[in-house]
Short mmCIF file of C-alpha atoms in Angstrom, two decimals:
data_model
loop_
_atom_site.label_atom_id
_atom_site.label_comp_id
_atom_site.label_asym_id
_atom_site.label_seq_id
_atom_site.Cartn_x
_atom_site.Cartn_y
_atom_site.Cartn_z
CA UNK Q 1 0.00 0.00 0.00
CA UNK Q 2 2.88 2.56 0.85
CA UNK Q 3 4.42 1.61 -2.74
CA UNK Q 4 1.09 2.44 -4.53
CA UNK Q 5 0.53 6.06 -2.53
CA UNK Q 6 4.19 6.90 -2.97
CA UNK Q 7 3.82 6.14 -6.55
CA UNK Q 8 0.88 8.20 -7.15
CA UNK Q 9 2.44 10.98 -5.09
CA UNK Q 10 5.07 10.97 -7.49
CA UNK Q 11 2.40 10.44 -10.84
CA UNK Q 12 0.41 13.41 -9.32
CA UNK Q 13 3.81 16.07 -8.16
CA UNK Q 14 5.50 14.77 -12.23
CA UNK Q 15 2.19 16.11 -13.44
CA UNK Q 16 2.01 19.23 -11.47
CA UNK Q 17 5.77 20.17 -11.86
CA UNK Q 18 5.00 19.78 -15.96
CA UNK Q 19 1.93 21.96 -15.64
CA UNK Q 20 4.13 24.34 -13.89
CA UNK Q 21 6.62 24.62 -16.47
CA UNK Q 22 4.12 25.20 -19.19
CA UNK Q 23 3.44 28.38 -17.35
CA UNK Q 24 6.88 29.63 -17.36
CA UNK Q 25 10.59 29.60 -18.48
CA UNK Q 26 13.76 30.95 -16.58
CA UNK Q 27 16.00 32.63 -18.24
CA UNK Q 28 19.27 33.04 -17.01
CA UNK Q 29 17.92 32.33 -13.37
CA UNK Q 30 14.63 35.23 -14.20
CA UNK Q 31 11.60 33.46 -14.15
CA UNK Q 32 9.23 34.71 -16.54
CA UNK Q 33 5.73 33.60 -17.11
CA UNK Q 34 5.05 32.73 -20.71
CA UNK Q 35 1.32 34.06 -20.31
CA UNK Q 36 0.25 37.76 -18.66
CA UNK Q 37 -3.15 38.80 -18.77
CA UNK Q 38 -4.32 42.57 -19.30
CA UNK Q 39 -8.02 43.65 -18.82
CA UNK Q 40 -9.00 40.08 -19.64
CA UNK Q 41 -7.06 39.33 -22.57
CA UNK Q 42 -4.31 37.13 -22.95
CA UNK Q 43 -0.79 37.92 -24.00
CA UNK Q 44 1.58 35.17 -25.09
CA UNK Q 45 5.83 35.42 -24.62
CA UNK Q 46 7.12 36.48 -28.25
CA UNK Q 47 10.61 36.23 -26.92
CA UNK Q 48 12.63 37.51 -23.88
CA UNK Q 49 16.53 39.07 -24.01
CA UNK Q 50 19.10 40.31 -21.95
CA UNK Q 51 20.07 43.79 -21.39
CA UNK Q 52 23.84 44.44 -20.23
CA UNK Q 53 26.13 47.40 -19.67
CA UNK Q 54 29.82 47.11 -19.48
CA UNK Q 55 29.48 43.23 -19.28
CA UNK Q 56 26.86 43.60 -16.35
CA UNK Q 57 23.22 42.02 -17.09
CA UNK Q 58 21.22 44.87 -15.92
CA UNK Q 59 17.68 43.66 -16.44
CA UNK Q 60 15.84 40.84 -18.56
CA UNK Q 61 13.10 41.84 -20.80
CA UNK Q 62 10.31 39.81 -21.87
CA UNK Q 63 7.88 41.27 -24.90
CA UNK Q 64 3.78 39.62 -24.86
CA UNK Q 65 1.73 40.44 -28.04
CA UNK Q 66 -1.80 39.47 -28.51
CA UNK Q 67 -0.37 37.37 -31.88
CA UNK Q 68 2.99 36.29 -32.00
CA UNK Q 69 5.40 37.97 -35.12
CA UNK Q 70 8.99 38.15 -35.55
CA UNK Q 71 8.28 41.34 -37.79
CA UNK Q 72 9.63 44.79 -35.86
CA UNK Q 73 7.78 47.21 -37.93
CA UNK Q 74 4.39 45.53 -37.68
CA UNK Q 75 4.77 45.02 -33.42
CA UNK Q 76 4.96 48.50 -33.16
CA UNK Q 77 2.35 49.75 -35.68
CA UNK Q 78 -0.13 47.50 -34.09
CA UNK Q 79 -3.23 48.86 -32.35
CA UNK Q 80 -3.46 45.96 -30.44
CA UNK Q 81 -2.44 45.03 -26.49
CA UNK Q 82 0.93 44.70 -26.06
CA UNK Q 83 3.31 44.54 -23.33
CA UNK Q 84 6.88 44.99 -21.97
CA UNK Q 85 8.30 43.61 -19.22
CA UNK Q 86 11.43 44.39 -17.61
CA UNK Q 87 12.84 42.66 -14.38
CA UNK Q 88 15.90 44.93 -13.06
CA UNK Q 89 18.77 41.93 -11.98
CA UNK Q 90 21.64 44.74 -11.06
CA UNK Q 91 21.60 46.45 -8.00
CA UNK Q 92 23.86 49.11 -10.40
CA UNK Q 93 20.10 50.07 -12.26
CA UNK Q 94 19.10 53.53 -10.42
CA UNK Q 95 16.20 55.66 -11.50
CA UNK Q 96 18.47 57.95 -12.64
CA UNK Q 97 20.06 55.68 -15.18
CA UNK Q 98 16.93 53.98 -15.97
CA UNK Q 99 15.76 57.42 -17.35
CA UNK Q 100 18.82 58.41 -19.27
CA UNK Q 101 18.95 55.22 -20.86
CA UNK Q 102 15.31 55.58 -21.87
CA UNK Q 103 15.72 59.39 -23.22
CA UNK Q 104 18.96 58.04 -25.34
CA UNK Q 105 16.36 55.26 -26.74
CA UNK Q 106 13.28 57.69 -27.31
CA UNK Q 107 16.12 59.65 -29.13
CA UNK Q 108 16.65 57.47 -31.19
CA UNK Q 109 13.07 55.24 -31.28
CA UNK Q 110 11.58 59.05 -32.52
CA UNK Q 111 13.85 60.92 -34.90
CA UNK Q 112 12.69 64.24 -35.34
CA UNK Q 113 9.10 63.60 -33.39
CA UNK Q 114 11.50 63.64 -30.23
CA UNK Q 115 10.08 67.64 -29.30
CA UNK Q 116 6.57 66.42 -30.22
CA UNK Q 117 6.66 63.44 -27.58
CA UNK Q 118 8.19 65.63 -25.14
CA UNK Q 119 5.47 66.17 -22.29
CA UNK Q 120 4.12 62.45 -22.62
CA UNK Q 121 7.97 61.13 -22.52
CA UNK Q 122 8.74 63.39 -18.59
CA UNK Q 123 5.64 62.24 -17.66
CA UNK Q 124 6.78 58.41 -18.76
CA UNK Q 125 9.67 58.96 -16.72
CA UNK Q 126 8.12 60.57 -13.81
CA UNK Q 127 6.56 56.78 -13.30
CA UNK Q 128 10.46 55.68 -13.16
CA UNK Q 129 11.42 58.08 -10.27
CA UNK Q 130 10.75 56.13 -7.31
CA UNK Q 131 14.17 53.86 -6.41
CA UNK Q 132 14.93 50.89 -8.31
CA UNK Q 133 15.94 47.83 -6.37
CA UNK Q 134 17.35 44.39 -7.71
CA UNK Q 135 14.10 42.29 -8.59
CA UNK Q 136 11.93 45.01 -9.12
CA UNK Q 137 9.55 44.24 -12.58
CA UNK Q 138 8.37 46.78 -14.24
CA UNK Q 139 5.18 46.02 -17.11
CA UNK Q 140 4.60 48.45 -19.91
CA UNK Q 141 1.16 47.74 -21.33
CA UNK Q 142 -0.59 49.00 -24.39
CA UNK Q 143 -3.89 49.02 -24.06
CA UNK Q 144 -5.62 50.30 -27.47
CA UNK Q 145 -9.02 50.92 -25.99
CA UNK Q 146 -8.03 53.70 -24.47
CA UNK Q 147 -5.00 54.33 -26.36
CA UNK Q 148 -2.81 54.31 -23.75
CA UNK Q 149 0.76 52.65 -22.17
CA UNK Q 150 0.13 51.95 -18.32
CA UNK Q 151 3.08 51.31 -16.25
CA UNK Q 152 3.22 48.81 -13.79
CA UNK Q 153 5.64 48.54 -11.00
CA UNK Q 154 5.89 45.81 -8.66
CA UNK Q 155 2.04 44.97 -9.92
CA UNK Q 156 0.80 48.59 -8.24
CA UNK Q 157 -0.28 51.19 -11.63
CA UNK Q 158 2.36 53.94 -11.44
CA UNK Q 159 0.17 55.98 -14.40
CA UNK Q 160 -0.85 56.01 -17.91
CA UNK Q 161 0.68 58.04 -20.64
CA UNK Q 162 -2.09 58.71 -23.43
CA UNK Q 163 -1.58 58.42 -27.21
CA UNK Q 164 -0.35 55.32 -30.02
CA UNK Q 165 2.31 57.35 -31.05
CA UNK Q 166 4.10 57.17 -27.62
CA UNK Q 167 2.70 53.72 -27.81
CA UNK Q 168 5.03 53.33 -30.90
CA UNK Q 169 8.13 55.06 -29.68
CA UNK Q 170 8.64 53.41 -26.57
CA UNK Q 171 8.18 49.79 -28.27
CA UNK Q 172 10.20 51.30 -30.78
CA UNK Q 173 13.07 51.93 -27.71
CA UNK Q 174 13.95 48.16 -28.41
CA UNK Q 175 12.36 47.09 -31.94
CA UNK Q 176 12.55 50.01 -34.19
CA UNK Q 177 15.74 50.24 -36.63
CA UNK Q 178 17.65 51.52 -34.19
CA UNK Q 179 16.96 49.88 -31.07
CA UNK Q 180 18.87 50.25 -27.73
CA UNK Q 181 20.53 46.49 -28.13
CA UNK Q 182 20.06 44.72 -31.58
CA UNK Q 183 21.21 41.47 -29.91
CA UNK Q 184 17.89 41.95 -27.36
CA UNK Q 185 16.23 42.89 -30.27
CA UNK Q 186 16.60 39.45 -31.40
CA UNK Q 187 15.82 37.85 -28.84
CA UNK Q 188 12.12 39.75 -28.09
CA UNK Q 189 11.61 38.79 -31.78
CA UNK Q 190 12.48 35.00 -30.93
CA UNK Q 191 14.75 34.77 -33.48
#
């Protein structure tokens, strides 16, 4: 009798520890889950990267889309949710440098709409200004009802910054043509 519960127990955990890993992947010790939901939708893991600095990982990223694609220019032209998320893994990632490093992308993610985006990019990084600690996740979510990106910290809504085309220039940050990291790039792309 002990034989048959222990090898059930084992059946039933083997089954469980399966279902588990369906739900997510770790990636370079980051778990990330391969589903997030937003306002009752589904979004499904495209692909996740590294980001790193002087040799330093500084965060993993993970990119969700409603339907998968591998095609840049289509992720962020799409009116559709979408979602970022970033899990800092340095304890060298400050708000200060979190912000810099997002003006240098807008800089380039915009071109000459930089001046345009202006007030809706502080206001973006007013949502970064509270400190950054190792393990902290941030999620940037599109959501195209309203037509806005709402930023998520540590699961509590920092704000929302109205408008698809900040929509596009902050996906753009790490997908356009001249993203922050083409190897991350890559990797949100799945390729």
């Amino acid at each position: 009798m002990k034989k048959i519960f222990l090898v059930i127990t084992l059946v039933i955990s083997a089954l469980y520890t399966e279902a588990n890993a369906q739900k997510q992947i770790v990636f370079e010790g980051v778990t990330i889950p391969r589903t997030i939901t937003f306002q009752n939708k589904t979004l499904q893991l495209n692909g996740a990267g590294s980001r790193s600095k002087m040799w330093v990982e500084v965060y993993i990223q993970a990119l969700y889309l409603s339907q998968l694609s591998q095609n840049p220019k289509e992720i962020i032209s799409d009116n559709s949710e979408m979602a970022i998320r970033i899990e800092v893994t340095s304890a060298l990632v400050s708000s200060g440098k979190l912000t810099r490093a997002m003006n240098a992308g807008f800089e380039k993610s915009t071109g000459d709409n930089l001046e345009a985006l202006r007030p809706k990019i502080e206001l973006f990084k007013s949502f970064l200004s509270d400190e950054i600690t190792r393990g902290d996740v941030f999620e940037l979510t599109y959501n195209p009802t309203e037509s806005s990106v709402w930023v998520v910290k540590n699961g509590e809504l920092k704000g929302k910054v109205q408008g698809f085309d900040f929509k596009k220039a902050l996906f753009g940050i790490w997908l356009s043509d001249k993203p922050a990291d083409e190897d991350l790039k890559n990797s949100l792309l799945g390729l």
